[in-house]
PDB file of C-alpha atoms in Angstrom:
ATOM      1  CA  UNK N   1     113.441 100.452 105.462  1.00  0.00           C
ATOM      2  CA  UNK N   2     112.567 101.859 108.643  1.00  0.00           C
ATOM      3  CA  UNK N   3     115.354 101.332 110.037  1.00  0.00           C
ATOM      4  CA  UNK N   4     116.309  97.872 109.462  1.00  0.00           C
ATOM      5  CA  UNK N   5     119.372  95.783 108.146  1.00  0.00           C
ATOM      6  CA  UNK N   6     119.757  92.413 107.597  1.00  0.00           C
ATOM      7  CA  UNK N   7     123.092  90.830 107.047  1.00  0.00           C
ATOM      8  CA  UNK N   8     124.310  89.187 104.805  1.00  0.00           C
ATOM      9  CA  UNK N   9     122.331  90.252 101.844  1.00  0.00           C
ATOM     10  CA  UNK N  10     122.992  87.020  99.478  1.00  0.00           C
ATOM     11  CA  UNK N  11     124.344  84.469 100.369  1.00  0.00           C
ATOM     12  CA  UNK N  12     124.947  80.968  98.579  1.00  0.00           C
ATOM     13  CA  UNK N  13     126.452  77.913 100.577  1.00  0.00           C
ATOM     14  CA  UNK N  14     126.111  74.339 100.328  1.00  0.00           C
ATOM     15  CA  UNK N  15     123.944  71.557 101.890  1.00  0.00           C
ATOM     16  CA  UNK N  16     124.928  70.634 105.798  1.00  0.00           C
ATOM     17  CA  UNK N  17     126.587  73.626 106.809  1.00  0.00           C
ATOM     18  CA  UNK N  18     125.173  76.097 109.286  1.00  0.00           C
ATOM     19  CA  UNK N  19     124.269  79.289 108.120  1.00  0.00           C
ATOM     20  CA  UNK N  20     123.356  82.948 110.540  1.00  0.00           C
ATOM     21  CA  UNK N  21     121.417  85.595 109.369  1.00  0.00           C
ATOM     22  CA  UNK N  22     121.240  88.880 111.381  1.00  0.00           C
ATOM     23  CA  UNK N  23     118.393  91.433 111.920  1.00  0.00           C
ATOM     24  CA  UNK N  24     119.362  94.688 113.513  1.00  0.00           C
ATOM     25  CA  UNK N  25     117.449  97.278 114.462  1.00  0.00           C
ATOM     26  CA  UNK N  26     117.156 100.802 115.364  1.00  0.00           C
ATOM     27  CA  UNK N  27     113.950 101.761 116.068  1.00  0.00           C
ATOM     28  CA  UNK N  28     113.650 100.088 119.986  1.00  0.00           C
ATOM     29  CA  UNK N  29     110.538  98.081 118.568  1.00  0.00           C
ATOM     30  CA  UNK N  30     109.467  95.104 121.025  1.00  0.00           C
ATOM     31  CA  UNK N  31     108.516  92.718 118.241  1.00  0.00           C
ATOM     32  CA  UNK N  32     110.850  91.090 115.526  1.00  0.00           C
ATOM     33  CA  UNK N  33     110.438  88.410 113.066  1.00  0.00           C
ATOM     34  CA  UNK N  34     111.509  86.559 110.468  1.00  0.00           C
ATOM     35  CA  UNK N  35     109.859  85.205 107.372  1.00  0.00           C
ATOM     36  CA  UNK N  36     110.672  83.397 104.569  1.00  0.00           C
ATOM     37  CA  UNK N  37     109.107  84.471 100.656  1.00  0.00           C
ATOM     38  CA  UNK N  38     108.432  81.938  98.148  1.00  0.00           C
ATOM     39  CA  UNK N  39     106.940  82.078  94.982  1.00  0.00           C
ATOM     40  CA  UNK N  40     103.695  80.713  95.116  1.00  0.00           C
ATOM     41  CA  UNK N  41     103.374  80.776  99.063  1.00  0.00           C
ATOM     42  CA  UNK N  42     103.811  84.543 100.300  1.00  0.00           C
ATOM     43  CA  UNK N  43     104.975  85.173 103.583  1.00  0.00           C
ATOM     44  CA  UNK N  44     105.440  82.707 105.835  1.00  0.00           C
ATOM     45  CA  UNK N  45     106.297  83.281 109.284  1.00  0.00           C
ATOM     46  CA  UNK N  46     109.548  81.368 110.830  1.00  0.00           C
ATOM     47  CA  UNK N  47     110.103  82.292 114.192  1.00  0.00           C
ATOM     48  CA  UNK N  48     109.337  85.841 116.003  1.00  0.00           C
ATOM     49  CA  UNK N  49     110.193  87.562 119.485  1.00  0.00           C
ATOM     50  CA  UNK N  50     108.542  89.669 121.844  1.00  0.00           C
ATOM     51  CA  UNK N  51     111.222  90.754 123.683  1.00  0.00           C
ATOM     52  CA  UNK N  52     115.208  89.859 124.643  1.00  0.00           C
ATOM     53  CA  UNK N  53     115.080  85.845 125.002  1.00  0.00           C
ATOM     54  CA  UNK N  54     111.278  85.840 124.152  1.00  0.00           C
ATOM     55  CA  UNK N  55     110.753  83.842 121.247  1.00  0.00           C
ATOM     56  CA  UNK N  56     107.964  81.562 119.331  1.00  0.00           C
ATOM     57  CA  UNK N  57     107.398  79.688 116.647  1.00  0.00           C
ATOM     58  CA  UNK N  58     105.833  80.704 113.801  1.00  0.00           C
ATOM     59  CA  UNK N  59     104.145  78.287 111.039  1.00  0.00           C
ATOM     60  CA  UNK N  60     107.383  76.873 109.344  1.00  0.00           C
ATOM     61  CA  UNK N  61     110.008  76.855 111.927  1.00  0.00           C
ATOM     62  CA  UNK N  62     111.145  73.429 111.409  1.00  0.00           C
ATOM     63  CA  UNK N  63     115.002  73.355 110.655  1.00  0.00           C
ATOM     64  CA  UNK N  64     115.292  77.078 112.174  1.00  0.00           C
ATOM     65  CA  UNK N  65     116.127  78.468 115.233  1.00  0.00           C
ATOM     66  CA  UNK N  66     116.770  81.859 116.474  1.00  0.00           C
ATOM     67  CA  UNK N  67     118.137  84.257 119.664  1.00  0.00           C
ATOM     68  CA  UNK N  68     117.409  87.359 120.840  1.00  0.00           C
ATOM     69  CA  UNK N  69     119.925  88.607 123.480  1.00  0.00           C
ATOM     70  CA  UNK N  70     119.847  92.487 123.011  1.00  0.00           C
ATOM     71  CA  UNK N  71     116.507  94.728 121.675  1.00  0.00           C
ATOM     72  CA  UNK N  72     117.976  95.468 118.153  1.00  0.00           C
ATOM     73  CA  UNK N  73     119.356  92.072 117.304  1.00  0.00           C
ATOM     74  CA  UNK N  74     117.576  88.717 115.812  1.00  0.00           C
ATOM     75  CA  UNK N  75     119.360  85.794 114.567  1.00  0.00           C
ATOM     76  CA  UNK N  76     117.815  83.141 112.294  1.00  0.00           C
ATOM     77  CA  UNK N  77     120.046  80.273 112.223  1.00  0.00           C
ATOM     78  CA  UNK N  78     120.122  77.323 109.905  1.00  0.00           C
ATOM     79  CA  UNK N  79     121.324  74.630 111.884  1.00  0.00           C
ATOM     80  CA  UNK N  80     122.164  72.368 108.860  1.00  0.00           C
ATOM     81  CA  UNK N  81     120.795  73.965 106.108  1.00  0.00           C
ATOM     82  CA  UNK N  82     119.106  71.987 102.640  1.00  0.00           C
ATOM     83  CA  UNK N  83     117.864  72.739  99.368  1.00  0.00           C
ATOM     84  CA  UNK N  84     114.551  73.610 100.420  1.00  0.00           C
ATOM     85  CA  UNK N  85     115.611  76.387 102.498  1.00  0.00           C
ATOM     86  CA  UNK N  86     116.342  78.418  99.676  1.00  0.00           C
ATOM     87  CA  UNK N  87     113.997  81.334  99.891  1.00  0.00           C
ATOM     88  CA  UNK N  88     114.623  84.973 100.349  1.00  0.00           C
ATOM     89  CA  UNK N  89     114.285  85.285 104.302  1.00  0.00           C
ATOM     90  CA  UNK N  90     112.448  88.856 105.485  1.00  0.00           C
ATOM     91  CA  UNK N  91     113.369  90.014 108.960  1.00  0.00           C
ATOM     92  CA  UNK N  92     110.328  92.726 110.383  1.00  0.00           C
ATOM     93  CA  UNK N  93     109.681  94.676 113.447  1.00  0.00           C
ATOM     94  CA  UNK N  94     106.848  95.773 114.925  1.00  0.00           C
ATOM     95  CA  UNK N  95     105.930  97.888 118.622  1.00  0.00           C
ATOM     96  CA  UNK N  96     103.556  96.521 121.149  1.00  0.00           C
ATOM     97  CA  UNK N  97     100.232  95.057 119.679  1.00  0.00           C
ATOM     98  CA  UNK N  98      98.790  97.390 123.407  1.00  0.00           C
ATOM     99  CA  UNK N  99      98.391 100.252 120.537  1.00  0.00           C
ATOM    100  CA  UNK N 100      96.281  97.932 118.765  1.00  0.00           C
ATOM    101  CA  UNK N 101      97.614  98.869 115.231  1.00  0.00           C
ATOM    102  CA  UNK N 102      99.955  95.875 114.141  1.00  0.00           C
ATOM    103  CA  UNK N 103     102.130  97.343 110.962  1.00  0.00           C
ATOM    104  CA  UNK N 104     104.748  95.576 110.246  1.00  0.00           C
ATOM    105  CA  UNK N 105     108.231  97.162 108.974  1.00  0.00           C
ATOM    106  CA  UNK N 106     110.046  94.924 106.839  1.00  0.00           C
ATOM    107  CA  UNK N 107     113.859  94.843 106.048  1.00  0.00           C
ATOM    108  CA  UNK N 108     115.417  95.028 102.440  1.00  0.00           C
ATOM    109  CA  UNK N 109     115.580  90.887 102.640  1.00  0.00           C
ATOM    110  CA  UNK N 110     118.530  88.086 102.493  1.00  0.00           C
ATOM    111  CA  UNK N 111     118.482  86.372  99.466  1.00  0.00           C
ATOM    112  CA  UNK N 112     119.851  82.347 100.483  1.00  0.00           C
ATOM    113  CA  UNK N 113     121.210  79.382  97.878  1.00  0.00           C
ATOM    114  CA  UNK N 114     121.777  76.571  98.952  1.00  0.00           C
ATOM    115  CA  UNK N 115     123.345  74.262  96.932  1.00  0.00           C
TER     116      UNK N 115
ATOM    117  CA  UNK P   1      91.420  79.013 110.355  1.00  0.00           C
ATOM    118  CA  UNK P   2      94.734  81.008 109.878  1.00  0.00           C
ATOM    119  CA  UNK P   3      94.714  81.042 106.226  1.00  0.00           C
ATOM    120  CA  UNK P   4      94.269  83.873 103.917  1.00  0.00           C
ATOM    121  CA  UNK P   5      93.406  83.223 100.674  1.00  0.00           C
ATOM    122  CA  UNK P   6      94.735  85.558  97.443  1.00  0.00           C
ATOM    123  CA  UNK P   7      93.804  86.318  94.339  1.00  0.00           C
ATOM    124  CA  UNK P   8      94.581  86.478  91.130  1.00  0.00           C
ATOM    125  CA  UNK P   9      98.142  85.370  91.341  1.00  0.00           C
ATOM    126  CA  UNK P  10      98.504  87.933  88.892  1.00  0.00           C
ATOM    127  CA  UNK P  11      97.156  90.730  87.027  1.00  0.00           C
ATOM    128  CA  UNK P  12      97.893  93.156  83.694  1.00  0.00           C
ATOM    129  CA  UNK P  13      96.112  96.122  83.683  1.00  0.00           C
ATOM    130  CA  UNK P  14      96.414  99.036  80.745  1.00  0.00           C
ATOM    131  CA  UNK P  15      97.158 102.445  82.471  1.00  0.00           C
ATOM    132  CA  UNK P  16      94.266 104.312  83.978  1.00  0.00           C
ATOM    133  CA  UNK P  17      92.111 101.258  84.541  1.00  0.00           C
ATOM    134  CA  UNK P  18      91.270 100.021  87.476  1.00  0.00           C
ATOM    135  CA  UNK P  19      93.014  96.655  89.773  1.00  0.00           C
ATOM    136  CA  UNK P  20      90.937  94.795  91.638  1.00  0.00           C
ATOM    137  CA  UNK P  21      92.756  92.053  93.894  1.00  0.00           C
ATOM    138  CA  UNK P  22      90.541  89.852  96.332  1.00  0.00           C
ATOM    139  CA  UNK P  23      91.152  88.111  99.438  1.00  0.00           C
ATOM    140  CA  UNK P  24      89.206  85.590 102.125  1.00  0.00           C
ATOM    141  CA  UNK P  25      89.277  84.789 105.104  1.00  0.00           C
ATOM    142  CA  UNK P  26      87.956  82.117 107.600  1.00  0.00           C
ATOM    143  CA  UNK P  27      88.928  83.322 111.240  1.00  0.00           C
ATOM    144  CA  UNK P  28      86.406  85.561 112.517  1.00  0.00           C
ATOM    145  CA  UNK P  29      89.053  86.293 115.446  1.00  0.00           C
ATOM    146  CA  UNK P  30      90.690  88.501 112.698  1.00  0.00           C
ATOM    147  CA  UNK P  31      90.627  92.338 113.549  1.00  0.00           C
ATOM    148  CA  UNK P  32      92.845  93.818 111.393  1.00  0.00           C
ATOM    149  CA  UNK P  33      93.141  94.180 107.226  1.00  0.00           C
ATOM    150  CA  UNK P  34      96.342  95.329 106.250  1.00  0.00           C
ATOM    151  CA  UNK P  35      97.564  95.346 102.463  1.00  0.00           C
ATOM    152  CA  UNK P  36     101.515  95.430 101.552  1.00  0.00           C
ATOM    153  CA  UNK P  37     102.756  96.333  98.669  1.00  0.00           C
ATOM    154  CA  UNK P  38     106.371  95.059  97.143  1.00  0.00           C
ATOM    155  CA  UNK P  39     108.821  95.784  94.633  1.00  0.00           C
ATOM    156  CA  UNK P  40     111.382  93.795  93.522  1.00  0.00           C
ATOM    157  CA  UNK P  41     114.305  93.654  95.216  1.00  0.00           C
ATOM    158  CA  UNK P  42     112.613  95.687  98.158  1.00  0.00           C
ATOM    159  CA  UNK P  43     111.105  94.846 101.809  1.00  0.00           C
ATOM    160  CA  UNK P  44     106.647  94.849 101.877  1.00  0.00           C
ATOM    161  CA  UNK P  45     105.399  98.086 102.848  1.00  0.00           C
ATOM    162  CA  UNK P  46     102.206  98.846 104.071  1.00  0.00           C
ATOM    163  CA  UNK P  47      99.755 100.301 102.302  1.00  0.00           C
ATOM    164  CA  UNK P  48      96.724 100.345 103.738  1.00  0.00           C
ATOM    165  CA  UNK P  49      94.667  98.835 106.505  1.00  0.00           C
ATOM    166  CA  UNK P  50      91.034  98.106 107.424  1.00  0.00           C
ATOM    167  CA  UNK P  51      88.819  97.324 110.597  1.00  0.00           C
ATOM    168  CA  UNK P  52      86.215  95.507 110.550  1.00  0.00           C
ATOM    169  CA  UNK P  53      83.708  98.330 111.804  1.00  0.00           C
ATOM    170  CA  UNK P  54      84.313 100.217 108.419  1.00  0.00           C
ATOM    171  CA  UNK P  55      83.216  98.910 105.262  1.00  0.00           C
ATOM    172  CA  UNK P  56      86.080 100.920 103.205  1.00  0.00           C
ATOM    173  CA  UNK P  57      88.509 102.774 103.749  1.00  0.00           C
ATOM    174  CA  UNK P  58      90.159 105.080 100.411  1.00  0.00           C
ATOM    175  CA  UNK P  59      93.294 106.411 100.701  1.00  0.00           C
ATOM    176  CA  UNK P  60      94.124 108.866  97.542  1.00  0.00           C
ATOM    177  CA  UNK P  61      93.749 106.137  94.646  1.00  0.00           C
ATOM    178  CA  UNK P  62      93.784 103.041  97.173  1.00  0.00           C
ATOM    179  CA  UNK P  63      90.591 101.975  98.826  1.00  0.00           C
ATOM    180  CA  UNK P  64      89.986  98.774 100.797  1.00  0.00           C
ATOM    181  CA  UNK P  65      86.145  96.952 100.267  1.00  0.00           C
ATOM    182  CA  UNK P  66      85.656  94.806 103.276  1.00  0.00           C
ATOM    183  CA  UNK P  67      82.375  92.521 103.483  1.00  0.00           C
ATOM    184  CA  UNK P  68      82.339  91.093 107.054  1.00  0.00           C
ATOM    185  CA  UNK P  69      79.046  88.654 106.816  1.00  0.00           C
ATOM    186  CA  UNK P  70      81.284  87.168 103.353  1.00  0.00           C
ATOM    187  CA  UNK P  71      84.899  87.438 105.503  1.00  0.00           C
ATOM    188  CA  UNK P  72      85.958  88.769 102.329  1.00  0.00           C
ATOM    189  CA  UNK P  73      88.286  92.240 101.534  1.00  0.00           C
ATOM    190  CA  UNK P  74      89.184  93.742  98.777  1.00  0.00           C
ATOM    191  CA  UNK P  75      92.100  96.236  97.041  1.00  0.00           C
ATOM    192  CA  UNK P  76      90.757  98.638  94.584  1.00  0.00           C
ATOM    193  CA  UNK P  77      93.709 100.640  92.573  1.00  0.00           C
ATOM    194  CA  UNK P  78      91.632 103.363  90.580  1.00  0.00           C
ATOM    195  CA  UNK P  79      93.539 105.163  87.602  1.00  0.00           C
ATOM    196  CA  UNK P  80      96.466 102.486  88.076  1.00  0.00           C
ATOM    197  CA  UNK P  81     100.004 103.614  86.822  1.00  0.00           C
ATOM    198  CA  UNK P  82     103.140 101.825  85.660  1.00  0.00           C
ATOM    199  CA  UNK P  83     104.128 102.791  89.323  1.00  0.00           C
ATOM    200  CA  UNK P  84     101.746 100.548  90.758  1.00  0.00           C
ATOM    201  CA  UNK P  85     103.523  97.928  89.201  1.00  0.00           C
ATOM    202  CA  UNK P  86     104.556  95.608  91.780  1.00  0.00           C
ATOM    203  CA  UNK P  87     103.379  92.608  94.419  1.00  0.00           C
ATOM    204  CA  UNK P  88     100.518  92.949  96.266  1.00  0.00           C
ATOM    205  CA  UNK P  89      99.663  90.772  99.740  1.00  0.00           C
ATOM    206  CA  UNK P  90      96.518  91.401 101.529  1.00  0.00           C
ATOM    207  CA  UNK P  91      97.413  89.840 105.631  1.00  0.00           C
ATOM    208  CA  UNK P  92      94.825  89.341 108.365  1.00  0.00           C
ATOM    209  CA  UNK P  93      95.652  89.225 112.181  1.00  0.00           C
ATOM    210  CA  UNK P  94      93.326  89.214 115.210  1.00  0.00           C
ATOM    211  CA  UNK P  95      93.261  87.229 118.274  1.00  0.00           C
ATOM    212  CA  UNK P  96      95.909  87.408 120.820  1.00  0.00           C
ATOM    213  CA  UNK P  97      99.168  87.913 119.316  1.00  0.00           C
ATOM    214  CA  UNK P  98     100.838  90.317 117.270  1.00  0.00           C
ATOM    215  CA  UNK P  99     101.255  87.939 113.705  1.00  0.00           C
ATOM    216  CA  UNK P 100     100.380  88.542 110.325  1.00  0.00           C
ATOM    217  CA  UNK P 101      98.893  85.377 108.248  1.00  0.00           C
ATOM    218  CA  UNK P 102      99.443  86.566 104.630  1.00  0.00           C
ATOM    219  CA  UNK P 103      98.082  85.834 101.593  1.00  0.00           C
ATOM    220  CA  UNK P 104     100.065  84.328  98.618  1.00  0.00           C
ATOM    221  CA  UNK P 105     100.691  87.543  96.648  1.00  0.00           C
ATOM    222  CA  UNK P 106      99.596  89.188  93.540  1.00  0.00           C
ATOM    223  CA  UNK P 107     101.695  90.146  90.680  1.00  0.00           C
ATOM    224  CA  UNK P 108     100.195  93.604  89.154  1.00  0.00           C
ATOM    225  CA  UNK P 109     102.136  94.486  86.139  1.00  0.00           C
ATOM    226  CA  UNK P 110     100.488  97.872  85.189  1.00  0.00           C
ATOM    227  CA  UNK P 111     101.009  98.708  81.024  1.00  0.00           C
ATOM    228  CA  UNK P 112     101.806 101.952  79.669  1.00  0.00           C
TER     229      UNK P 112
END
């Protein structure tokens, strides 16, 4: 997985609490991101980063935030989380788009329940 | 404009036929093709990718069919094998940043 962990790997908790999940990477890539998988919806992008303290929002971001204060580390927070964020959340990396090539390398995946 | 559309949602093929699995698209900012391919329990990986200036691009039994004037592309699996089995998502990008819109996924169950 090129490089890539995401912690924890399940997880199941309960509606209103805060939940963190952390990206960490090895590879010194400038771009990180996270996505959420549902069935029926593919990959939908949350939040990503260009850089330390760089970040964006992506097409569902609503109900997510994130932080990037070192290169290898990303953290998707869930600042109260509900039912409907029950997915299997995808953190990926990627270098600069300047080599105009845009592959994306994906981590093994947090599987969340919330209850 | 950003979306990608997918399809079939899913797909059996009999062992050393061919997959076929379609995609569209409706930005013409899009420069980049890329398919991913999943197993379960496992992160996408790429597979393979297409520009625009090509109209395919093979890679051992893979090949990509892009049709530019019908914004359409196309994943051809020739001689598939139960190792193909898996999820397939074709993803478009272009424009001036660095994300992937992807399409909705399609199951490929591959039978022996």
């Amino acid at each position: 997985d090129a490089g890539i962990t995401q912690s924890p790997r399940h997880k199941v908790t309960e509606t209103g609490t805060p939940v963190t999940l952390r990206c960490h990477q090895t590879e010194n890539h400038r771009y990180m991101y996270w996505y959420r998988q549902d069935p029926g919806h593919g990959l939908r992008l949350i939040h990503y980063s260009y850089g330390v303290k760089d970040t964006d929002k992506g097409e569902v971001s609503d109900g997510y935030s994130v932080s990037r204060s070192k290169t290898e580390d990303f953290l998707l927070t869930l600042e109260s989380a509900t039912s409907s964020q029950t997915s299997v959340y995808f953190c990926a990396i990627s270098e600069s788009r300047a080599f105009s090539y845009n592959e994306q390398f994906f981590g093994p995946g947090t599987r969340l329940t919330v209850l | 404009q950003q979306q990608v559309k997918q399809s079939p949602q899913s797909l059996i093929v009999q062992k050393g036929g061919i997959s076929i699995i379609n995609c569209a698209y409706e930005n013409t900012a899009f420069d980049y093709f890329p398919w991913y391919q999943q197993f379960p329990g496992k992160g996408p990986a790429l597979l393979i990718a297409i520009r625009p200036d090509v109209s395919e691009k093979k890679e051992g039994r893979f090949t990509i069919s892009f049709n530019k004037s019908a914004k359409q592309f196309s994943l051809h699996i020739m001689d598939s094998q139960p190792g193909d089995s898996a999820t397939y998502f074709c993803a478009a990008t272009g424009g001036a940043t660095n994300k992937l819109i992807f399409g909705t996924g399609t199951l490929l169950a591959v039978q022996p």
